[in-house]
Amino acid sequence: MIHKKLKPFPPHFLWGAASAAYQVEGAWDVDGKGVSNWDKFVRIPGKTFKGTTGDVAVDHYHRYKEDIQLMAEMGMKAYRFSVAWTRIFPSGRGEINEKGIEFYEHLINDLKAKGIEPILTLYHWDLPQALQDEYGGWESREIISDFTRYSVELFKRFGDRVKYWVSLNEQNIFTMLGYRLGAHPPGVMDDKLFYQVNHHANLANASVIKEFRKYVPDGKIGPSFAYSPAYARTSNPKDIIAAENAEELNSHWWMDIYAWGRYPKAVWNYIESNGLAPQIEEGDFELLSQGTPDFMGVNYYQTTTYEENPLNNGAGIAKINTTGEKGTSEDTGIPGVFKTVENPHLERTDWDWNIDPLGLRIALRRITNRYNLPILISENGLGAFDKLEKDDVVNDNYRIDYIRTHIEAMQEAISDGVDVLGYCVWSFTDLLSWLNGFQKRYGFVYVNQHEEGEHDLRRVKKKSFDWYKKVIASNGTVL
Ligand code: BGP
């Protein structure tokens, strides 16, 4: 559909950028912070690119003032960040660490003073290690009350100033990589446990949303889902059903429960017949239906194309590209269900991520059609090798192209009738990429941080910085 005239972005549109505590803060053992699962995992040899850790990350903990000053200079309207649970409750529960509260207190106040709307993520993957050791973290239902207690503390402390909250960041990714691919902590590969862990995370998500209503009645909360719309490789019905399987298993499985408190039927019956269904207890679905969100947070990076995957000798779990050597990722699948395949119509990044702006419009329309909820684009951006040139210049024209085309697609979707609350680019400063180290960069601000060699952590504005500044100032009319 071509619109003769595009709808403008709404007047208070949240033009922003996003980050996560472990990826920016550093100061991993400072001011009473406890040890998280990531603090531990990165110390296991071979787990991250060149053994990178977030011990220092980009030192945002000590340099947040400078970073916020840069955000203000850019004119940013919103900043999405996450709280490190281990700063607030070093052992996950029990005594509160006031020093941790103080840090976020200052961060939030500083943002507000500069007219930047804070968007607070409660959980962006850094689980207190103490809870993993004590009861297996997400593997136990005990996590529900501990996560709720921690979240309620933040609602009480910051609910008067923070109006936008993200509950869980990319539950689909942290559980998939943690419990199916074994690539994130706790490094497990167990399909049945994967579904059980997800059920607990769903309950924890619903429980905090339910509590949120009591403490922050005028706020908005939702999870951030990593949505990669499924395409079929051909019009062969066998490829179409493979893509439908992927859409249901990889997306509706999570978004249906968030929005409606129920699991999609086809997936439930599939996992049940394969002995993978989670244990449900009385009252679970009641809680799930009471804890529904105000918006769907969407982290969009790419679409995925699927084809038929035979049951016998079909493709299974395969290698992911964490080096930036183009073409080193392999197609992956579930035998008898689907298999991924390269899309010949799309360019790929050096990490083999498809570049597909139109896919964002498709994503936004599909979510709107199915759930009819407002959408916060909580992440979107391009990971690339940036080059710091002479006189501190970074010419990241490829990033400008990526973001521009995605903003255009977002405006098309708004014109289609999608209610988009805001757009957070991943990321503001460069930061640590979980498995890819500091070489995979996303920021508008270059940070001189590397695995090896000179790294004085200085901040350098990239070309995209000035470009996005103009986008914001013109409310998306100058792209
Ligand atoms: C999302 C995560 C972010 C961020 C981003 C980029 O899945 O929510 O934390 O890391 O992806 O991913 P990567 O660093 O692997 O390129």
Coordinates of C-alpha atoms and ligand atoms in Angstrom, one line a residue:
M1 CA 0.0 0.0 0.0
I2 CA 1.4 3.4 -0.9
H3 CA 0.2 6.3 1.1
K4 CA -0.2 9.5 -0.9
K5 CA 0.7 11.4 2.2
L6 CA 2.5 10.0 5.2
K7 CA 1.2 10.7 8.7
P8 CA 3.6 12.9 10.7
F9 CA 5.2 11.5 13.9
P10 CA 3.1 12.4 17.0
P11 CA 4.1 15.6 18.8
H12 CA 5.5 13.8 21.9
F13 CA 7.2 11.0 20.1
L14 CA 9.9 9.4 22.2
W15 CA 13.1 9.7 20.0
G16 CA 15.6 7.8 22.0
A17 CA 18.4 5.3 22.4
A18 CA 18.8 2.2 24.6
S19 CA 21.5 0.4 26.6
A20 CA 21.7 -2.3 29.3
A21 CA 23.5 -2.2 32.6
Y22 CA 26.0 -5.0 32.0
Q23 CA 26.9 -3.7 28.6
V24 CA 27.7 -0.1 29.7
E25 CA 28.2 0.3 33.4
G26 CA 31.4 -1.6 34.3
A27 CA 32.2 -1.0 38.0
W28 CA 31.3 -4.7 38.4
D29 CA 32.3 -5.0 42.1
V30 CA 32.0 -1.3 43.2
D31 CA 29.8 0.2 46.0
G32 CA 28.5 -3.1 47.3
K33 CA 27.3 -4.6 44.0
G34 CA 26.8 -8.4 44.0
V35 CA 28.0 -10.9 41.4
S36 CA 25.7 -11.5 38.5
N37 CA 25.5 -14.6 36.2
W38 CA 27.3 -12.6 33.5
D39 CA 30.1 -11.6 35.9
K40 CA 30.7 -15.3 36.3
F41 CA 30.1 -16.6 32.8
V42 CA 32.5 -14.3 31.0
R43 CA 35.3 -15.7 33.2
I44 CA 34.8 -19.2 31.7
P45 CA 37.5 -19.5 28.9
G46 CA 36.1 -19.5 25.4
K47 CA 32.6 -18.1 26.2
T48 CA 33.0 -14.5 24.8
F49 CA 35.0 -13.0 21.9
K50 CA 38.6 -12.8 23.0
G51 CA 37.4 -13.3 26.6
T52 CA 35.9 -9.8 26.8
T53 CA 34.2 -9.0 30.1
G54 CA 32.0 -6.2 31.3
D55 CA 34.2 -5.5 34.3
V56 CA 34.8 -2.0 32.9
A57 CA 32.5 -2.0 29.9
V58 CA 32.4 1.7 28.8
D59 CA 32.6 2.8 32.4
H60 CA 29.2 4.5 32.3
Y61 CA 28.9 4.0 36.1
H62 CA 31.6 6.7 36.5
R63 CA 30.9 8.6 33.4
Y64 CA 27.2 8.8 33.3
K65 CA 27.2 12.6 33.6
E66 CA 29.3 13.0 30.6
D67 CA 27.1 10.5 28.7
I68 CA 23.9 12.3 29.7
Q69 CA 25.4 15.6 28.7
L70 CA 26.0 14.2 25.2
M71 CA 22.4 12.9 25.1
A72 CA 21.2 16.4 26.0
E73 CA 23.4 17.9 23.3
M74 CA 21.8 15.6 20.8
G75 CA 18.3 16.6 22.0
M76 CA 17.3 13.1 22.9
K77 CA 13.8 12.7 24.2
A78 CA 14.1 9.3 25.9
Y79 CA 16.8 7.1 27.2
R80 CA 16.2 3.4 27.9
F81 CA 18.6 1.8 30.4
S82 CA 18.4 -1.2 32.7
V83 CA 19.0 -1.6 36.4
A84 CA 21.5 -4.1 37.6
W85 CA 19.5 -6.2 40.1
T86 CA 22.8 -7.0 41.9
R87 CA 23.3 -3.3 42.7
I88 CA 20.0 -3.2 44.5
F89 CA 20.0 -6.6 46.1
P90 CA 23.6 -8.0 45.9
S91 CA 22.4 -11.5 46.7
G92 CA 19.1 -11.2 44.7
R93 CA 17.0 -10.8 47.9
G94 CA 17.4 -9.7 51.5
E95 CA 19.1 -6.5 52.4
I96 CA 18.9 -3.5 50.1
N97 CA 22.2 -1.8 49.0
E98 CA 21.4 1.9 49.3
K99 CA 24.5 2.8 47.3
G100 CA 23.0 1.0 44.3
I101 CA 19.7 2.9 44.6
E102 CA 21.7 6.1 44.8
F103 CA 23.4 5.5 41.5
Y104 CA 20.1 5.1 39.6
E105 CA 18.6 8.0 41.6
H106 CA 21.3 10.3 40.3
L107 CA 21.0 8.9 36.8
I108 CA 17.2 9.4 36.7
N109 CA 17.4 12.9 38.2
D110 CA 20.0 13.9 35.8
L111 CA 18.0 12.7 32.8
K112 CA 14.9 14.4 34.1
A113 CA 16.8 17.7 34.6
K114 CA 17.8 17.6 31.0
G115 CA 14.3 16.9 29.8
I116 CA 15.0 13.3 28.8
E117 CA 12.3 10.7 29.6
P118 CA 13.8 7.7 31.5
I119 CA 12.6 4.3 30.3
L120 CA 13.7 1.8 32.9
T121 CA 14.2 -1.9 32.1
L122 CA 13.9 -4.1 35.2
Y123 CA 15.7 -7.1 33.8
H124 CA 18.3 -7.1 30.9
W125 CA 19.8 -10.5 31.6
D126 CA 22.2 -9.9 34.6
L127 CA 20.7 -12.3 37.1
P128 CA 22.1 -12.3 40.7
Q129 CA 24.4 -15.3 40.7
A130 CA 23.4 -16.0 44.3
L131 CA 19.9 -16.9 43.0
Q132 CA 21.3 -19.2 40.3
D133 CA 23.4 -21.0 42.9
E134 CA 20.6 -21.2 45.4
Y135 CA 17.7 -22.5 43.3
G136 CA 18.7 -22.4 39.6
G137 CA 17.4 -18.8 39.0
W138 CA 14.7 -19.0 36.4
E139 CA 14.5 -22.8 36.8
S140 CA 12.6 -22.4 40.0
R141 CA 9.2 -20.8 40.8
E142 CA 11.0 -19.0 43.6
I143 CA 12.2 -16.5 41.1
I144 CA 8.7 -15.1 40.8
S145 CA 8.6 -13.7 44.3
D146 CA 12.2 -12.5 44.3
F147 CA 11.8 -10.7 41.0
T148 CA 8.6 -9.2 42.2
R149 CA 10.2 -7.9 45.4
Y150 CA 13.1 -6.4 43.6
S151 CA 10.7 -4.7 41.0
V152 CA 8.4 -3.4 43.7
E153 CA 11.3 -1.8 45.4
L154 CA 12.1 0.1 42.2
F155 CA 8.5 1.0 41.6
K156 CA 8.4 2.5 45.1
R157 CA 11.7 4.4 44.8
F158 CA 11.4 5.7 41.2
G159 CA 7.7 5.4 40.3
D160 CA 7.1 9.1 41.0
R161 CA 9.6 10.1 38.3
V162 CA 9.8 7.1 35.9
K163 CA 6.7 6.6 33.8
Y164 CA 7.9 4.1 31.2
W165 CA 9.0 0.7 32.3
V166 CA 10.2 -2.4 30.5
S167 CA 9.7 -5.7 32.5
L168 CA 11.8 -8.4 30.8
N169 CA 14.2 -7.7 27.9
E170 CA 14.0 -10.3 25.2
Q171 CA 12.8 -13.3 27.2
N172 CA 12.9 -15.3 24.0
I173 CA 16.6 -14.6 23.5
F174 CA 17.9 -15.0 27.0
T175 CA 16.1 -18.3 27.5
M176 CA 17.0 -19.5 24.0
L177 CA 20.7 -18.8 24.4
G178 CA 20.8 -19.8 28.0
Y179 CA 18.8 -23.0 27.9
R180 CA 18.7 -24.2 24.3
L181 CA 21.9 -23.1 22.6
G182 CA 24.0 -23.0 25.8
A183 CA 25.7 -19.8 24.6
H184 CA 24.6 -17.5 27.4
P185 CA 24.5 -18.3 31.2
P186 CA 23.8 -20.8 32.6
G187 CA 25.1 -22.5 29.4
V188 CA 22.4 -25.3 29.4
M189 CA 21.0 -27.2 26.4
D190 CA 17.8 -28.7 27.5
D191 CA 14.6 -28.2 25.5
K192 CA 12.2 -29.3 28.3
L193 CA 13.8 -27.0 30.8
F194 CA 13.7 -24.2 28.3
Y195 CA 9.9 -24.3 28.3
Q196 CA 9.7 -24.6 32.1
V197 CA 12.0 -21.6 32.5
N198 CA 9.9 -19.6 30.1
H199 CA 6.7 -20.5 32.0
H200 CA 8.4 -19.1 35.2
A201 CA 9.5 -16.0 33.4
N202 CA 6.0 -15.4 32.1
L203 CA 4.6 -15.7 35.6
A204 CA 7.3 -13.3 36.9
N205 CA 6.5 -10.9 34.1
A206 CA 2.8 -11.0 34.9
S207 CA 3.4 -10.7 38.6
V208 CA 5.4 -7.5 38.3
I209 CA 2.9 -5.9 35.9
K210 CA 0.1 -6.7 38.3
E211 CA 2.0 -5.0 41.2
F212 CA 3.0 -2.1 39.0
R213 CA -0.7 -1.1 38.8
K214 CA -0.7 -0.5 42.5
Y215 CA 2.5 1.5 42.8
V216 CA 2.6 3.4 39.5
P217 CA -1.0 3.8 38.4
D218 CA -0.2 6.5 35.9
G219 CA 2.8 4.7 34.3
K220 CA 3.1 2.3 31.4
I221 CA 4.8 -1.0 31.4
G222 CA 5.5 -3.8 28.9
P223 CA 8.0 -6.5 28.0
S224 CA 10.5 -6.0 25.2
F225 CA 10.3 -8.9 22.7
A226 CA 12.9 -9.6 20.1
Y227 CA 10.7 -10.0 17.1
S228 CA 12.0 -11.4 13.8
P229 CA 9.1 -11.8 11.5
A230 CA 9.1 -15.1 9.6
Y231 CA 9.1 -15.2 5.8
A232 CA 8.6 -18.3 3.7
R233 CA 11.3 -19.0 1.1
T234 CA 8.9 -19.9 -1.7
S235 CA 5.2 -20.3 -2.3
N236 CA 5.5 -24.0 -1.9
P237 CA 2.9 -24.8 0.9
K238 CA 5.6 -26.8 2.7
D239 CA 7.7 -23.7 3.0
I240 CA 4.7 -21.7 4.0
I241 CA 3.8 -24.0 6.8
A242 CA 7.5 -23.9 7.9
A243 CA 7.2 -20.1 8.2
E244 CA 3.9 -20.4 10.0
N245 CA 5.5 -22.8 12.4
A246 CA 8.3 -20.4 13.0
E247 CA 6.0 -17.5 13.6
E248 CA 4.0 -19.4 16.1
L249 CA 6.8 -21.2 17.9
N250 CA 9.3 -18.3 17.9
S251 CA 7.0 -15.3 18.3
H252 CA 3.3 -16.0 19.2
W253 CA 4.5 -18.4 21.9
W254 CA 5.7 -15.4 23.8
M255 CA 3.6 -12.5 22.6
D256 CA 0.3 -14.3 23.0
I257 CA 1.0 -15.0 26.6
Y258 CA 2.1 -11.4 27.2
A259 CA -1.0 -9.9 25.6
W260 CA -3.7 -12.5 26.4
G261 CA -2.3 -14.8 29.1
R262 CA -2.6 -17.9 27.0
Y263 CA -0.4 -20.1 24.9
P264 CA -1.0 -20.6 21.2
K265 CA -2.8 -23.9 20.6
A266 CA -0.7 -25.4 17.8
V267 CA 2.5 -24.8 19.8
W268 CA 1.1 -26.1 23.0
N269 CA -0.1 -29.3 21.3
Y270 CA 3.3 -29.7 19.6
I271 CA 5.3 -29.4 22.7
E272 CA 2.9 -31.5 24.7
S273 CA 3.1 -34.4 22.2
N274 CA 6.9 -34.1 22.3
G275 CA 7.0 -34.3 26.1
L276 CA 8.3 -30.7 26.4
A277 CA 5.3 -29.0 28.0
P278 CA 5.9 -27.0 31.2
Q279 CA 4.3 -27.9 34.5
I280 CA 1.4 -25.6 35.2
E281 CA 0.0 -25.0 38.6
E282 CA -3.4 -23.9 39.7
G283 CA -3.9 -20.1 39.4
D284 CA -1.1 -19.7 36.8
F285 CA -3.4 -18.7 34.0
E286 CA -5.3 -16.4 36.3
L287 CA -2.1 -14.5 37.1
L288 CA -1.1 -14.5 33.5
S289 CA -4.3 -12.9 32.4
Q290 CA -4.1 -10.3 35.2
G291 CA -0.6 -9.2 34.3
T292 CA -1.0 -7.9 30.7
P293 CA 1.0 -5.0 29.4
D294 CA 0.2 -1.4 28.3
F295 CA 2.4 -1.8 25.2
M296 CA 4.4 -4.3 23.3
G297 CA 8.1 -3.5 23.4
V298 CA 9.7 -4.6 20.2
N299 CA 13.4 -5.0 19.5
Y300 CA 13.7 -5.3 15.8
Y301 CA 16.9 -6.1 14.0
Q302 CA 16.0 -8.4 11.1
T303 CA 13.6 -10.8 9.5
T304 CA 14.2 -14.6 9.1
T305 CA 13.4 -16.7 6.1
Y306 CA 12.3 -20.3 6.5
E307 CA 11.9 -23.5 4.5
E308 CA 10.8 -27.0 5.0
N309 CA 13.0 -29.1 7.3
P310 CA 12.7 -32.9 7.0
L311 CA 12.2 -34.9 10.2
N312 CA 15.0 -37.3 9.4
N313 CA 18.4 -35.7 9.0
G314 CA 16.9 -32.2 9.2
A315 CA 19.0 -29.3 10.3
G316 CA 19.3 -28.7 14.0
I317 CA 21.1 -26.2 16.2
A318 CA 24.0 -24.6 14.3
K319 CA 26.8 -22.1 14.6
I320 CA 26.2 -18.4 15.1
N321 CA 28.6 -15.8 13.8
T322 CA 30.3 -14.0 16.8
T323 CA 33.4 -12.9 14.9
G324 CA 32.1 -10.6 12.2
E325 CA 33.5 -12.8 9.5
K326 CA 30.7 -12.5 7.0
G327 CA 29.2 -15.8 5.9
T328 CA 30.3 -17.9 8.9
S329 CA 26.8 -18.4 10.4
E330 CA 25.0 -21.6 9.5
D331 CA 21.4 -22.3 8.9
T332 CA 19.6 -23.7 11.9
G333 CA 16.3 -25.5 12.5
I334 CA 14.1 -28.0 14.2
P335 CA 13.7 -31.2 12.2
G336 CA 10.1 -31.6 11.0
V337 CA 9.3 -28.0 11.9
F338 CA 11.4 -25.4 10.0
K339 CA 14.8 -24.5 8.9
T340 CA 16.3 -21.0 8.3
V341 CA 17.7 -20.2 4.9
E342 CA 19.5 -17.1 3.4
N343 CA 17.2 -14.6 1.8
P344 CA 18.6 -13.7 -1.6
H345 CA 16.8 -10.3 -1.6
L346 CA 18.5 -9.0 1.4
E347 CA 21.9 -7.6 2.2
R348 CA 23.6 -8.9 5.4
T349 CA 25.8 -7.3 8.0
D350 CA 29.3 -8.6 8.8
W351 CA 27.6 -10.7 11.5
D352 CA 25.1 -12.1 8.9
W353 CA 22.1 -10.2 10.2
N354 CA 19.7 -9.4 7.4
I355 CA 19.1 -5.7 6.7
D356 CA 15.4 -5.4 6.1
P357 CA 13.7 -2.1 6.8
L358 CA 10.4 -3.2 5.2
G359 CA 10.5 -6.0 7.7
L360 CA 10.0 -3.4 10.4
R361 CA 6.8 -2.2 8.8
I362 CA 5.7 -5.8 8.5
A363 CA 6.6 -6.5 12.1
L364 CA 4.6 -3.5 13.4
R365 CA 1.6 -4.3 11.3
R366 CA 1.5 -8.0 12.3
I367 CA 1.7 -7.0 16.0
T368 CA -1.0 -4.4 15.7
N369 CA -3.3 -6.7 13.8
R370 CA -2.9 -9.5 16.3
Y371 CA -2.7 -7.7 19.6
N372 CA -4.0 -4.2 19.0
L373 CA -1.6 -2.7 21.5
P374 CA 0.6 0.4 21.2
I375 CA 4.2 -0.4 20.4
L376 CA 7.4 0.9 21.8
I377 CA 10.4 0.2 19.5
S378 CA 12.8 -0.5 22.3
E379 CA 15.7 -1.4 20.1
N380 CA 16.8 -1.1 16.5
G381 CA 20.3 -0.5 15.1
L382 CA 23.3 -1.7 13.2
G383 CA 26.3 -3.5 14.6
A384 CA 29.4 -2.7 12.5
F385 CA 33.2 -2.4 12.6
D386 CA 33.6 1.4 12.9
K387 CA 36.9 3.0 12.1
L388 CA 38.2 5.9 14.1
E389 CA 40.0 8.0 11.6
K390 CA 42.4 10.8 11.9
D391 CA 41.3 13.8 14.1
D392 CA 38.7 11.7 15.8
V393 CA 36.2 11.2 13.0
V394 CA 33.9 8.2 12.4
N395 CA 32.2 8.2 9.1
D396 CA 29.4 5.7 9.8
N397 CA 27.3 6.5 6.7
Y398 CA 26.1 2.8 6.7
R399 CA 24.5 3.3 10.1
I400 CA 22.8 6.5 9.0
D401 CA 21.4 4.6 6.0
Y402 CA 20.2 1.7 8.2
I403 CA 18.5 4.0 10.7
R404 CA 17.0 6.3 8.0
T405 CA 15.4 3.4 6.1
H406 CA 14.0 2.0 9.3
I407 CA 12.6 5.3 10.4
E408 CA 10.9 5.6 6.9
A409 CA 9.4 2.1 7.3
M410 CA 8.2 3.1 10.8
Q411 CA 6.5 6.1 9.4
E412 CA 4.8 4.0 6.7
A413 CA 3.6 1.7 9.5
I414 CA 2.3 4.8 11.5
S415 CA 0.5 5.8 8.3
D416 CA -1.0 2.3 8.1
G417 CA -2.4 2.9 11.6
V418 CA 0.1 1.5 14.0
D419 CA 0.4 3.3 17.3
V420 CA 4.1 3.8 17.9
L421 CA 5.1 5.4 21.2
G422 CA 8.8 5.8 20.5
Y423 CA 11.9 4.6 18.8
C424 CA 15.0 3.7 20.7
V425 CA 18.1 3.1 18.7
W426 CA 20.5 0.5 20.0
S427 CA 22.7 2.2 21.2
F428 CA 23.7 5.7 22.4
T429 CA 27.4 5.1 23.2
D430 CA 29.3 2.1 21.9
L431 CA 29.0 -0.7 24.4
L432 CA 30.0 -4.3 25.0
S433 CA 28.2 -6.8 22.7
W434 CA 27.5 -9.9 24.8
L435 CA 29.4 -12.4 22.7
N436 CA 31.1 -10.2 20.2
G437 CA 33.2 -8.0 22.3
F438 CA 33.9 -4.3 21.7
Q439 CA 34.5 -4.7 18.0
K440 CA 30.8 -4.9 17.1
R441 CA 29.7 -1.3 17.6
Y442 CA 26.2 0.2 17.6
G443 CA 26.6 3.7 19.1
F444 CA 26.2 7.3 17.9
V445 CA 29.1 7.9 20.2
Y446 CA 32.3 6.0 19.7
V447 CA 34.0 4.8 22.8
N448 CA 37.7 4.1 22.6
Q449 CA 37.5 0.7 24.3
H450 CA 39.0 -2.5 22.9
E451 CA 39.9 -6.0 23.9
E452 CA 43.6 -5.2 23.3
G453 CA 45.7 -2.1 22.8
E454 CA 45.1 1.5 23.7
H455 CA 41.7 2.1 25.3
D456 CA 41.3 5.4 27.2
L457 CA 37.5 5.2 27.0
R458 CA 37.2 8.7 25.5
R459 CA 33.9 9.5 23.8
V460 CA 33.9 10.7 20.2
K461 CA 30.8 11.8 18.3
K462 CA 30.3 9.8 15.1
K463 CA 28.8 11.3 11.9
S464 CA 25.5 9.6 12.8
F465 CA 25.3 11.7 16.0
D466 CA 24.7 15.0 14.2
W467 CA 22.4 13.3 11.7
Y468 CA 20.1 11.8 14.5
K469 CA 20.2 15.2 16.2
K470 CA 18.6 16.7 13.2
V471 CA 16.0 13.9 12.9
I472 CA 15.0 14.6 16.5
A473 CA 14.9 18.4 16.1
S474 CA 12.7 18.1 13.1
N475 CA 10.5 15.4 14.7
G476 CA 11.4 13.0 11.9
T477 CA 10.7 15.3 8.9
V478 CA 14.4 15.7 8.0
L479 CA 15.9 12.3 7.5
Ligands
BGP1 C1 19.6 -7.5 21.7 C2 19.9 -7.2 23.1 C3 20.9 -6.2 23.4 C4 22.0 -6.1 22.3 C5 21.5 -6.2 20.9 C6 22.6 -6.4 19.9 O1 19.3 -8.8 21.5 O2 18.7 -6.9 23.8 O3 21.4 -6.3 24.7 O4 23.1 -6.8 22.6 O5 20.6 -7.3 20.8 O6 23.1 -7.7 19.9 P1 24.6 -8.1 19.7 O7 25.3 -7.3 20.8 O8 24.6 -9.5 19.8 O9 24.9 -7.6 18.3

